[in-house]
Amino acid sequence: AQSVTQLGSHVSVSEGALVLLRCNYSSSVPPYLFWYVQYPNQGLQLLLKYTSAATLVKGINGFEAEFKKSETSFHLTKPSAHMSDAAEYFCAVRTNTGFQKLVFGTGTRLLVSP
Amino acid sequence: EAGVAQSPRYKIIEKRQSVAFWCNPISGHATLYWYQQILGQGPKLLIQFQNNGVVDDSQLPKDRFSAERLKGVDSTLKIQPAKLEDSAVYLCASSPSFLRDSTDTQYFGPGTRLTVL
């Protein structure tokens, strides 16, 4: 079975600071990995996804993530936080075969202060 | 392109009542998903349709939850009777492909927030 662990339910940064949201996965087969963002009272929006091509994946809004097999990690980063980045971020995993479902982590709420 | 539509956006009911949610996926999308998101948790898949057939309903509490996708387009999710622990946001998502190994993005609707009193 696949699973993801997101370290830290809340992360606080100042505007302009580096954003680092952590995600570690568990999978017995090569995984596909995803980061989604959820703004208040809205659905989830895909930020980026890893599907076994390049290990460094660039997404929307200046976010990127690096797949590290040796560390079973897929951390999300952004060099400089904006106030508009404040939201809930979810990491998710699925296998690369069949109709396998997305399995989400518990989420990390990013707080950005002026 | 219109996104995934869901209604109602909010619903408050008392326990043991029944409730239904509606989802209209993005036009042409073959796959439709219903997720349950309890406060403080990530979304959990309840049921996945491929066109109008069920692909995965392993986490659907079938004694009280039911879902259908007639004609492979719109879908409804029903809870009867509702329990307090069903309070959650119910998210609908769709993706284009009918391929088993697809990496297509899932597009999410805004969700229906259910409160059971």
JSON list of C-alpha atoms in Angstrom, two decimals:
[
{"chain": "A", "resi": 1, "resn": "ALA", "atom": "CA", "xyz": [0.00, 0.00, 0.00]},
{"chain": "A", "resi": 2, "resn": "GLN", "atom": "CA", "xyz": [1.10, 3.53, -0.70]},
{"chain": "A", "resi": 3, "resn": "SER", "atom": "CA", "xyz": [1.14, 6.38, 1.78]},
{"chain": "A", "resi": 4, "resn": "VAL", "atom": "CA", "xyz": [2.60, 9.82, 2.30]},
{"chain": "A", "resi": 5, "resn": "THR", "atom": "CA", "xyz": [3.65, 11.62, 5.45]},
{"chain": "A", "resi": 6, "resn": "GLN", "atom": "CA", "xyz": [3.68, 15.38, 5.63]},
{"chain": "A", "resi": 7, "resn": "LEU", "atom": "CA", "xyz": [5.86, 16.70, 8.43]},
{"chain": "A", "resi": 8, "resn": "GLY", "atom": "CA", "xyz": [4.37, 19.71, 10.18]},
{"chain": "A", "resi": 9, "resn": "SER", "atom": "CA", "xyz": [0.69, 20.52, 10.13]},
{"chain": "A", "resi": 10, "resn": "HIS", "atom": "CA", "xyz": [1.55, 24.24, 10.10]},
{"chain": "A", "resi": 11, "resn": "VAL", "atom": "CA", "xyz": [4.50, 26.11, 8.61]},
{"chain": "A", "resi": 12, "resn": "SER", "atom": "CA", "xyz": [4.98, 29.85, 9.15]},
{"chain": "A", "resi": 13, "resn": "VAL", "atom": "CA", "xyz": [7.24, 32.02, 7.00]},
{"chain": "A", "resi": 14, "resn": "SER", "atom": "CA", "xyz": [7.74, 35.69, 6.39]},
{"chain": "A", "resi": 15, "resn": "GLU", "atom": "CA", "xyz": [6.99, 37.22, 3.03]},
{"chain": "A", "resi": 16, "resn": "GLY", "atom": "CA", "xyz": [10.08, 36.84, 0.83]},
{"chain": "A", "resi": 17, "resn": "ALA", "atom": "CA", "xyz": [11.44, 33.87, 2.79]},
{"chain": "A", "resi": 18, "resn": "LEU", "atom": "CA", "xyz": [12.07, 30.37, 1.49]},
{"chain": "A", "resi": 19, "resn": "VAL", "atom": "CA", "xyz": [9.12, 27.99, 1.59]},
{"chain": "A", "resi": 20, "resn": "LEU", "atom": "CA", "xyz": [9.86, 24.32, 2.36]},
{"chain": "A", "resi": 21, "resn": "LEU", "atom": "CA", "xyz": [7.03, 21.83, 2.82]},
{"chain": "A", "resi": 22, "resn": "ARG", "atom": "CA", "xyz": [8.07, 18.28, 3.54]},
{"chain": "A", "resi": 23, "resn": "CYS", "atom": "CA", "xyz": [6.62, 15.07, 2.11]},
{"chain": "A", "resi": 24, "resn": "ASN", "atom": "CA", "xyz": [7.92, 11.52, 2.48]},
{"chain": "A", "resi": 25, "resn": "TYR", "atom": "CA", "xyz": [6.32, 8.62, 0.65]},
{"chain": "A", "resi": 26, "resn": "SER", "atom": "CA", "xyz": [6.05, 4.91, 1.09]},
{"chain": "A", "resi": 27, "resn": "SER", "atom": "CA", "xyz": [5.53, 2.71, -1.92]},
{"chain": "A", "resi": 28, "resn": "SER", "atom": "CA", "xyz": [6.60, -0.79, -2.87]},
{"chain": "A", "resi": 29, "resn": "VAL", "atom": "CA", "xyz": [6.67, 0.15, -6.55]},
{"chain": "A", "resi": 30, "resn": "PRO", "atom": "CA", "xyz": [7.79, 3.30, -8.37]},
{"chain": "A", "resi": 31, "resn": "PRO", "atom": "CA", "xyz": [5.32, 6.01, -7.43]},
{"chain": "A", "resi": 32, "resn": "TYR", "atom": "CA", "xyz": [3.71, 8.94, -9.09]},
{"chain": "A", "resi": 33, "resn": "LEU", "atom": "CA", "xyz": [3.74, 11.94, -6.72]},
{"chain": "A", "resi": 34, "resn": "PHE", "atom": "CA", "xyz": [1.65, 15.08, -6.65]},
{"chain": "A", "resi": 35, "resn": "TRP", "atom": "CA", "xyz": [1.36, 18.37, -4.79]},
{"chain": "A", "resi": 36, "resn": "TYR", "atom": "CA", "xyz": [-2.02, 20.09, -4.58]},
{"chain": "A", "resi": 37, "resn": "VAL", "atom": "CA", "xyz": [-2.98, 23.44, -3.05]},
{"chain": "A", "resi": 38, "resn": "GLN", "atom": "CA", "xyz": [-6.33, 24.22, -1.46]},
{"chain": "A", "resi": 39, "resn": "TYR", "atom": "CA", "xyz": [-7.48, 27.78, -0.81]},
{"chain": "A", "resi": 40, "resn": "PRO", "atom": "CA", "xyz": [-10.30, 28.39, 1.69]},
{"chain": "A", "resi": 41, "resn": "ASN", "atom": "CA", "xyz": [-13.67, 27.12, 0.52]},
{"chain": "A", "resi": 42, "resn": "GLN", "atom": "CA", "xyz": [-12.22, 25.89, -2.77]},
{"chain": "A", "resi": 43, "resn": "GLY", "atom": "CA", "xyz": [-11.33, 22.57, -4.29]},
{"chain": "A", "resi": 44, "resn": "LEU", "atom": "CA", "xyz": [-7.81, 21.29, -4.81]},
{"chain": "A", "resi": 45, "resn": "GLN", "atom": "CA", "xyz": [-5.61, 22.65, -7.59]},
{"chain": "A", "resi": 46, "resn": "LEU", "atom": "CA", "xyz": [-2.62, 20.77, -8.96]},
{"chain": "A", "resi": 47, "resn": "LEU", "atom": "CA", "xyz": [0.71, 22.50, -8.35]},
{"chain": "A", "resi": 48, "resn": "LEU", "atom": "CA", "xyz": [2.98, 19.89, -9.91]},
{"chain": "A", "resi": 49, "resn": "LYS", "atom": "CA", "xyz": [3.43, 16.15, -10.46]},
{"chain": "A", "resi": 50, "resn": "TYR", "atom": "CA", "xyz": [6.25, 13.65, -10.78]},
{"chain": "A", "resi": 51, "resn": "THR", "atom": "CA", "xyz": [5.65, 10.79, -13.20]},
{"chain": "A", "resi": 52, "resn": "SER", "atom": "CA", "xyz": [9.12, 9.23, -13.50]},
{"chain": "A", "resi": 53, "resn": "ALA", "atom": "CA", "xyz": [10.61, 11.71, -15.97]},
{"chain": "A", "resi": 54, "resn": "ALA", "atom": "CA", "xyz": [12.83, 14.51, -14.61]},
{"chain": "A", "resi": 55, "resn": "THR", "atom": "CA", "xyz": [13.42, 14.31, -10.86]},
{"chain": "A", "resi": 56, "resn": "LEU", "atom": "CA", "xyz": [13.20, 18.10, -10.47]},
{"chain": "A", "resi": 57, "resn": "VAL", "atom": "CA", "xyz": [9.68, 19.16, -11.27]},
{"chain": "A", "resi": 58, "resn": "LYS", "atom": "CA", "xyz": [8.61, 22.75, -11.79]},
{"chain": "A", "resi": 59, "resn": "GLY", "atom": "CA", "xyz": [5.03, 23.75, -11.16]},
{"chain": "A", "resi": 60, "resn": "ILE", "atom": "CA", "xyz": [2.80, 26.77, -11.16]},
{"chain": "A", "resi": 61, "resn": "ASN", "atom": "CA", "xyz": [3.25, 29.92, -9.07]},
{"chain": "A", "resi": 62, "resn": "GLY", "atom": "CA", "xyz": [7.02, 29.43, -8.78]},
{"chain": "A", "resi": 63, "resn": "PHE", "atom": "CA", "xyz": [6.87, 26.14, -6.85]},
{"chain": "A", "resi": 64, "resn": "GLU", "atom": "CA", "xyz": [9.11, 23.17, -7.52]},
{"chain": "A", "resi": 65, "resn": "ALA", "atom": "CA", "xyz": [9.77, 19.77, -5.98]},
{"chain": "A", "resi": 66, "resn": "GLU", "atom": "CA", "xyz": [12.56, 17.24, -6.23]},
{"chain": "A", "resi": 67, "resn": "PHE", "atom": "CA", "xyz": [12.03, 13.48, -6.22]},
{"chain": "A", "resi": 68, "resn": "LYS", "atom": "CA", "xyz": [14.73, 11.78, -4.13]},
{"chain": "A", "resi": 69, "resn": "LYS", "atom": "CA", "xyz": [14.42, 8.02, -4.21]},
{"chain": "A", "resi": 70, "resn": "SER", "atom": "CA", "xyz": [17.20, 7.45, -1.68]},
{"chain": "A", "resi": 71, "resn": "GLU", "atom": "CA", "xyz": [15.38, 9.61, 0.85]},
{"chain": "A", "resi": 72, "resn": "THR", "atom": "CA", "xyz": [11.83, 8.63, -0.29]},
{"chain": "A", "resi": 73, "resn": "SER", "atom": "CA", "xyz": [11.07, 12.34, -0.31]},
{"chain": "A", "resi": 74, "resn": "PHE", "atom": "CA", "xyz": [9.27, 14.83, -2.54]},
{"chain": "A", "resi": 75, "resn": "HIS", "atom": "CA", "xyz": [9.61, 18.16, -0.74]},
{"chain": "A", "resi": 76, "resn": "LEU", "atom": "CA", "xyz": [7.95, 21.30, -2.11]},
{"chain": "A", "resi": 77, "resn": "THR", "atom": "CA", "xyz": [9.92, 24.54, -2.26]},
{"chain": "A", "resi": 78, "resn": "LYS", "atom": "CA", "xyz": [9.57, 28.13, -3.38]},
{"chain": "A", "resi": 79, "resn": "PRO", "atom": "CA", "xyz": [12.44, 30.62, -3.14]},
{"chain": "A", "resi": 80, "resn": "SER", "atom": "CA", "xyz": [10.38, 33.61, -2.03]},
{"chain": "A", "resi": 81, "resn": "ALA", "atom": "CA", "xyz": [6.98, 33.43, -0.34]},
{"chain": "A", "resi": 82, "resn": "HIS", "atom": "CA", "xyz": [4.12, 35.74, -1.27]},
{"chain": "A", "resi": 83, "resn": "MET", "atom": "CA", "xyz": [1.12, 36.54, 0.87]},
{"chain": "A", "resi": 84, "resn": "SER", "atom": "CA", "xyz": [-1.04, 34.85, -1.75]},
{"chain": "A", "resi": 85, "resn": "ASP", "atom": "CA", "xyz": [0.73, 31.52, -1.07]},
{"chain": "A", "resi": 86, "resn": "ALA", "atom": "CA", "xyz": [-1.09, 31.16, 2.24]},
{"chain": "A", "resi": 87, "resn": "ALA", "atom": "CA", "xyz": [-3.17, 27.99, 1.84]},
{"chain": "A", "resi": 88, "resn": "GLU", "atom": "CA", "xyz": [-3.31, 24.28, 2.65]},
{"chain": "A", "resi": 89, "resn": "TYR", "atom": "CA", "xyz": [-0.91, 22.06, 0.72]},
{"chain": "A", "resi": 90, "resn": "PHE", "atom": "CA", "xyz": [-1.40, 18.33, 0.17]},
{"chain": "A", "resi": 91, "resn": "CYS", "atom": "CA", "xyz": [1.09, 15.75, -1.02]},
{"chain": "A", "resi": 92, "resn": "ALA", "atom": "CA", "xyz": [-0.34, 12.64, -2.72]},
{"chain": "A", "resi": 93, "resn": "VAL", "atom": "CA", "xyz": [0.94, 9.35, -4.11]},
{"chain": "A", "resi": 94, "resn": "ARG", "atom": "CA", "xyz": [-0.37, 6.74, -6.51]},
{"chain": "A", "resi": 95, "resn": "THR", "atom": "CA", "xyz": [1.17, 3.76, -8.22]},
{"chain": "A", "resi": 96, "resn": "ASN", "atom": "CA", "xyz": [2.06, 3.75, -11.89]},
{"chain": "A", "resi": 97, "resn": "THR", "atom": "CA", "xyz": [-0.15, 0.82, -12.80]},
{"chain": "A", "resi": 98, "resn": "GLY", "atom": "CA", "xyz": [-3.84, 0.29, -13.06]},
{"chain": "A", "resi": 99, "resn": "PHE", "atom": "CA", "xyz": [-6.62, 2.44, -11.76]},
{"chain": "A", "resi": 100, "resn": "GLN", "atom": "CA", "xyz": [-4.82, 3.13, -8.53]},
{"chain": "A", "resi": 101, "resn": "LYS", "atom": "CA", "xyz": [-6.28, 5.89, -6.42]},
{"chain": "A", "resi": 102, "resn": "LEU", "atom": "CA", "xyz": [-4.53, 8.98, -5.12]},
{"chain": "A", "resi": 103, "resn": "VAL", "atom": "CA", "xyz": [-3.61, 8.69, -1.45]},
{"chain": "A", "resi": 104, "resn": "PHE", "atom": "CA", "xyz": [-3.28, 12.08, 0.23]},
{"chain": "A", "resi": 105, "resn": "GLY", "atom": "CA", "xyz": [-1.29, 13.22, 3.22]},
{"chain": "A", "resi": 106, "resn": "THR", "atom": "CA", "xyz": [-2.87, 15.12, 6.08]},
{"chain": "A", "resi": 107, "resn": "GLY", "atom": "CA", "xyz": [-1.87, 18.48, 4.69]},
{"chain": "A", "resi": 108, "resn": "THR", "atom": "CA", "xyz": [0.32, 21.40, 5.75]},
{"chain": "A", "resi": 109, "resn": "ARG", "atom": "CA", "xyz": [-1.11, 24.85, 6.30]},
{"chain": "A", "resi": 110, "resn": "LEU", "atom": "CA", "xyz": [1.27, 27.57, 5.11]},
{"chain": "A", "resi": 111, "resn": "LEU", "atom": "CA", "xyz": [1.02, 30.88, 6.95]},
{"chain": "A", "resi": 112, "resn": "VAL", "atom": "CA", "xyz": [2.75, 33.92, 5.43]},
{"chain": "A", "resi": 113, "resn": "SER", "atom": "CA", "xyz": [3.33, 37.02, 7.54]},
{"chain": "A", "resi": 114, "resn": "PRO", "atom": "CA", "xyz": [4.19, 40.48, 6.21]},
{"chain": "B", "resi": 1, "resn": "GLU", "atom": "CA", "xyz": [-13.48, 25.62, -20.25]},
{"chain": "B", "resi": 2, "resn": "ALA", "atom": "CA", "xyz": [-15.93, 25.16, -17.39]},
{"chain": "B", "resi": 3, "resn": "GLY", "atom": "CA", "xyz": [-14.61, 23.39, -14.31]},
{"chain": "B", "resi": 4, "resn": "VAL", "atom": "CA", "xyz": [-16.15, 20.68, -12.17]},
{"chain": "B", "resi": 5, "resn": "ALA", "atom": "CA", "xyz": [-19.47, 21.87, -10.79]},
{"chain": "B", "resi": 6, "resn": "GLN", "atom": "CA", "xyz": [-20.94, 20.71, -7.51]},
{"chain": "B", "resi": 7, "resn": "SER", "atom": "CA", "xyz": [-24.14, 21.49, -5.65]},
{"chain": "B", "resi": 8, "resn": "PRO", "atom": "CA", "xyz": [-25.18, 22.35, -3.09]},
{"chain": "B", "resi": 9, "resn": "ARG", "atom": "CA", "xyz": [-22.13, 24.12, -1.64]},
{"chain": "B", "resi": 10, "resn": "TYR", "atom": "CA", "xyz": [-23.36, 23.78, 1.93]},
{"chain": "B", "resi": 11, "resn": "LYS", "atom": "CA", "xyz": [-25.83, 21.46, 3.60]},
{"chain": "B", "resi": 12, "resn": "ILE", "atom": "CA", "xyz": [-26.92, 21.11, 7.21]},
{"chain": "B", "resi": 13, "resn": "ILE", "atom": "CA", "xyz": [-29.00, 18.11, 8.26]},
{"chain": "B", "resi": 14, "resn": "GLU", "atom": "CA", "xyz": [-29.83, 16.20, 11.40]},
{"chain": "B", "resi": 15, "resn": "LYS", "atom": "CA", "xyz": [-28.53, 12.70, 12.01]},
{"chain": "B", "resi": 16, "resn": "ARG", "atom": "CA", "xyz": [-30.57, 9.92, 10.46]},
{"chain": "B", "resi": 17, "resn": "GLN", "atom": "CA", "xyz": [-31.75, 12.20, 7.66]},
{"chain": "B", "resi": 18, "resn": "SER", "atom": "CA", "xyz": [-30.78, 11.57, 4.06]},
{"chain": "B", "resi": 19, "resn": "VAL", "atom": "CA", "xyz": [-28.83, 13.89, 1.75]},
{"chain": "B", "resi": 20, "resn": "ALA", "atom": "CA", "xyz": [-27.69, 13.90, -1.87]},
{"chain": "B", "resi": 21, "resn": "PHE", "atom": "CA", "xyz": [-24.87, 15.72, -3.62]},
{"chain": "B", "resi": 22, "resn": "TRP", "atom": "CA", "xyz": [-24.57, 16.39, -7.32]},
{"chain": "B", "resi": 23, "resn": "CYS", "atom": "CA", "xyz": [-21.50, 16.65, -9.53]},
{"chain": "B", "resi": 24, "resn": "ASN", "atom": "CA", "xyz": [-21.10, 17.68, -13.15]},
{"chain": "B", "resi": 25, "resn": "PRO", "atom": "CA", "xyz": [-17.57, 16.87, -14.39]},
{"chain": "B", "resi": 26, "resn": "ILE", "atom": "CA", "xyz": [-15.63, 18.66, -17.07]},
{"chain": "B", "resi": 27, "resn": "SER", "atom": "CA", "xyz": [-17.12, 17.90, -20.46]},
{"chain": "B", "resi": 28, "resn": "GLY", "atom": "CA", "xyz": [-15.59, 14.82, -22.04]},
{"chain": "B", "resi": 29, "resn": "HIS", "atom": "CA", "xyz": [-13.86, 13.54, -18.92]},
{"chain": "B", "resi": 30, "resn": "ALA", "atom": "CA", "xyz": [-14.15, 9.78, -18.67]},
{"chain": "B", "resi": 31, "resn": "THR", "atom": "CA", "xyz": [-13.23, 9.32, -15.03]},
{"chain": "B", "resi": 32, "resn": "LEU", "atom": "CA", "xyz": [-15.10, 10.75, -12.04]},
{"chain": "B", "resi": 33, "resn": "TYR", "atom": "CA", "xyz": [-14.13, 10.56, -8.38]},
{"chain": "B", "resi": 34, "resn": "TRP", "atom": "CA", "xyz": [-15.86, 11.29, -5.09]},
{"chain": "B", "resi": 35, "resn": "TYR", "atom": "CA", "xyz": [-13.66, 12.13, -2.09]},
{"chain": "B", "resi": 36, "resn": "GLN", "atom": "CA", "xyz": [-14.49, 12.72, 1.56]},
{"chain": "B", "resi": 37, "resn": "GLN", "atom": "CA", "xyz": [-12.37, 15.33, 3.37]},
{"chain": "B", "resi": 38, "resn": "ILE", "atom": "CA", "xyz": [-12.82, 15.40, 7.13]},
{"chain": "B", "resi": 39, "resn": "LEU", "atom": "CA", "xyz": [-11.60, 18.53, 8.89]},
{"chain": "B", "resi": 40, "resn": "GLY", "atom": "CA", "xyz": [-7.85, 18.38, 9.44]},
{"chain": "B", "resi": 41, "resn": "GLN", "atom": "CA", "xyz": [-7.34, 15.43, 7.09]},
{"chain": "B", "resi": 42, "resn": "GLY", "atom": "CA", "xyz": [-6.50, 14.89, 3.47]},
{"chain": "B", "resi": 43, "resn": "PRO", "atom": "CA", "xyz": [-9.15, 13.80, 0.98]},
{"chain": "B", "resi": 44, "resn": "LYS", "atom": "CA", "xyz": [-10.02, 10.10, 0.99]},
{"chain": "B", "resi": 45, "resn": "LEU", "atom": "CA", "xyz": [-11.37, 8.43, -2.13]},
{"chain": "B", "resi": 46, "resn": "LEU", "atom": "CA", "xyz": [-14.88, 7.04, -1.70]},
{"chain": "B", "resi": 47, "resn": "ILE", "atom": "CA", "xyz": [-15.64, 5.86, -5.23]},
{"chain": "B", "resi": 48, "resn": "GLN", "atom": "CA", "xyz": [-14.20, 6.06, -8.73]},
{"chain": "B", "resi": 49, "resn": "PHE", "atom": "CA", "xyz": [-16.19, 5.74, -11.96]},
{"chain": "B", "resi": 50, "resn": "GLN", "atom": "CA", "xyz": [-14.82, 4.99, -15.41]},
{"chain": "B", "resi": 51, "resn": "ASN", "atom": "CA", "xyz": [-17.55, 6.28, -17.71]},
{"chain": "B", "resi": 52, "resn": "ASN", "atom": "CA", "xyz": [-20.63, 4.86, -15.95]},
{"chain": "B", "resi": 53, "resn": "GLY", "atom": "CA", "xyz": [-18.96, 1.82, -14.39]},
{"chain": "B", "resi": 54, "resn": "VAL", "atom": "CA", "xyz": [-17.50, 1.59, -10.89]},
{"chain": "B", "resi": 55, "resn": "VAL", "atom": "CA", "xyz": [-13.73, 1.00, -10.82]},
{"chain": "B", "resi": 56, "resn": "ASP", "atom": "CA", "xyz": [-13.07, 1.31, -7.08]},
{"chain": "B", "resi": 57, "resn": "ASP", "atom": "CA", "xyz": [-15.55, 1.60, -4.21]},
{"chain": "B", "resi": 58, "resn": "SER", "atom": "CA", "xyz": [-13.49, -0.19, -1.59]},
{"chain": "B", "resi": 59, "resn": "GLN", "atom": "CA", "xyz": [-13.70, 2.70, 0.90]},
{"chain": "B", "resi": 60, "resn": "LEU", "atom": "CA", "xyz": [-17.36, 3.53, 0.38]},
{"chain": "B", "resi": 61, "resn": "PRO", "atom": "CA", "xyz": [-19.50, 2.66, 3.46]},
{"chain": "B", "resi": 62, "resn": "LYS", "atom": "CA", "xyz": [-22.04, 0.79, 1.41]},
{"chain": "B", "resi": 63, "resn": "ASP", "atom": "CA", "xyz": [-24.52, 0.36, 4.22]},
{"chain": "B", "resi": 64, "resn": "ARG", "atom": "CA", "xyz": [-25.30, 4.09, 4.08]},
{"chain": "B", "resi": 65, "resn": "PHE", "atom": "CA", "xyz": [-23.54, 5.59, 1.06]},
{"chain": "B", "resi": 66, "resn": "SER", "atom": "CA", "xyz": [-24.48, 5.10, -2.57]},
{"chain": "B", "resi": 67, "resn": "ALA", "atom": "CA", "xyz": [-23.40, 6.71, -5.80]},
{"chain": "B", "resi": 68, "resn": "GLU", "atom": "CA", "xyz": [-24.32, 6.53, -9.42]},
{"chain": "B", "resi": 69, "resn": "ARG", "atom": "CA", "xyz": [-23.17, 8.01, -12.69]},
{"chain": "B", "resi": 70, "resn": "LEU", "atom": "CA", "xyz": [-25.94, 7.58, -15.19]},
{"chain": "B", "resi": 71, "resn": "LYS", "atom": "CA", "xyz": [-25.00, 7.94, -18.87]},
{"chain": "B", "resi": 72, "resn": "GLY", "atom": "CA", "xyz": [-21.38, 8.46, -17.86]},
{"chain": "B", "resi": 73, "resn": "VAL", "atom": "CA", "xyz": [-21.75, 12.19, -17.22]},
{"chain": "B", "resi": 74, "resn": "ASP", "atom": "CA", "xyz": [-23.30, 13.64, -14.05]},
{"chain": "B", "resi": 75, "resn": "SER", "atom": "CA", "xyz": [-23.06, 11.84, -10.76]},
{"chain": "B", "resi": 76, "resn": "THR", "atom": "CA", "xyz": [-24.90, 11.84, -7.46]},
{"chain": "B", "resi": 77, "resn": "LEU", "atom": "CA", "xyz": [-23.66, 10.72, -4.05]},
{"chain": "B", "resi": 78, "resn": "LYS", "atom": "CA", "xyz": [-26.24, 9.86, -1.42]},
{"chain": "B", "resi": 79, "resn": "ILE", "atom": "CA", "xyz": [-26.03, 9.27, 2.31]},
{"chain": "B", "resi": 80, "resn": "GLN", "atom": "CA", "xyz": [-28.93, 7.53, 4.03]},
{"chain": "B", "resi": 81, "resn": "PRO", "atom": "CA", "xyz": [-29.12, 7.71, 7.00]},
{"chain": "B", "resi": 82, "resn": "ALA", "atom": "CA", "xyz": [-26.47, 10.26, 7.94]},
{"chain": "B", "resi": 83, "resn": "LYS", "atom": "CA", "xyz": [-24.33, 9.99, 11.06]},
{"chain": "B", "resi": 84, "resn": "LEU", "atom": "CA", "xyz": [-22.48, 12.68, 12.97]},
{"chain": "B", "resi": 85, "resn": "GLU", "atom": "CA", "xyz": [-19.15, 11.36, 11.67]},
{"chain": "B", "resi": 86, "resn": "ASP", "atom": "CA", "xyz": [-20.26, 12.04, 8.09]},
{"chain": "B", "resi": 87, "resn": "SER", "atom": "CA", "xyz": [-19.68, 15.76, 8.65]},
{"chain": "B", "resi": 88, "resn": "ALA", "atom": "CA", "xyz": [-17.05, 16.61, 6.05]},
{"chain": "B", "resi": 89, "resn": "VAL", "atom": "CA", "xyz": [-16.44, 18.25, 2.70]},
{"chain": "B", "resi": 90, "resn": "TYR", "atom": "CA", "xyz": [-17.37, 16.02, -0.22]},
{"chain": "B", "resi": 91, "resn": "LEU", "atom": "CA", "xyz": [-15.19, 16.69, -3.24]},
{"chain": "B", "resi": 92, "resn": "CYS", "atom": "CA", "xyz": [-15.87, 15.61, -6.78]},
{"chain": "B", "resi": 93, "resn": "ALA", "atom": "CA", "xyz": [-13.04, 15.36, -9.30]},
{"chain": "B", "resi": 94, "resn": "SER", "atom": "CA", "xyz": [-12.71, 14.32, -12.92]},
{"chain": "B", "resi": 95, "resn": "SER", "atom": "CA", "xyz": [-9.91, 13.41, -15.28]},
{"chain": "B", "resi": 96, "resn": "PRO", "atom": "CA", "xyz": [-9.84, 12.99, -19.05]},
{"chain": "B", "resi": 97, "resn": "SER", "atom": "CA", "xyz": [-8.42, 9.58, -19.67]},
{"chain": "B", "resi": 98, "resn": "PHE", "atom": "CA", "xyz": [-9.91, 6.14, -19.80]},
{"chain": "B", "resi": 99, "resn": "LEU", "atom": "CA", "xyz": [-6.46, 4.59, -19.83]},
{"chain": "B", "resi": 100, "resn": "ARG", "atom": "CA", "xyz": [-5.49, 2.46, -16.87]},
{"chain": "B", "resi": 101, "resn": "ASP", "atom": "CA", "xyz": [-1.98, 3.87, -16.49]},
{"chain": "B", "resi": 102, "resn": "SER", "atom": "CA", "xyz": [-2.87, 7.47, -17.19]},
{"chain": "B", "resi": 103, "resn": "THR", "atom": "CA", "xyz": [-1.03, 10.24, -15.42]},
{"chain": "B", "resi": 104, "resn": "ASP", "atom": "CA", "xyz": [-3.77, 12.73, -16.20]},
{"chain": "B", "resi": 105, "resn": "THR", "atom": "CA", "xyz": [-4.45, 15.43, -13.68]},
{"chain": "B", "resi": 106, "resn": "GLN", "atom": "CA", "xyz": [-7.54, 15.18, -11.54]},
{"chain": "B", "resi": 107, "resn": "TYR", "atom": "CA", "xyz": [-9.54, 18.42, -11.59]},
{"chain": "B", "resi": 108, "resn": "PHE", "atom": "CA", "xyz": [-11.48, 19.14, -8.41]},
{"chain": "B", "resi": 109, "resn": "GLY", "atom": "CA", "xyz": [-14.76, 20.91, -7.83]},
{"chain": "B", "resi": 110, "resn": "PRO", "atom": "CA", "xyz": [-15.29, 23.36, -4.95]},
{"chain": "B", "resi": 111, "resn": "GLY", "atom": "CA", "xyz": [-16.88, 20.71, -2.74]},
{"chain": "B", "resi": 112, "resn": "THR", "atom": "CA", "xyz": [-20.02, 20.40, -0.64]},
{"chain": "B", "resi": 113, "resn": "ARG", "atom": "CA", "xyz": [-19.63, 21.07, 3.06]},
{"chain": "B", "resi": 114, "resn": "LEU", "atom": "CA", "xyz": [-21.94, 18.76, 5.02]},
{"chain": "B", "resi": 115, "resn": "THR", "atom": "CA", "xyz": [-22.74, 19.36, 8.67]},
{"chain": "B", "resi": 116, "resn": "VAL", "atom": "CA", "xyz": [-24.65, 16.65, 10.52]},
{"chain": "B", "resi": 117, "resn": "LEU", "atom": "CA", "xyz": [-26.22, 17.77, 13.81]}
]
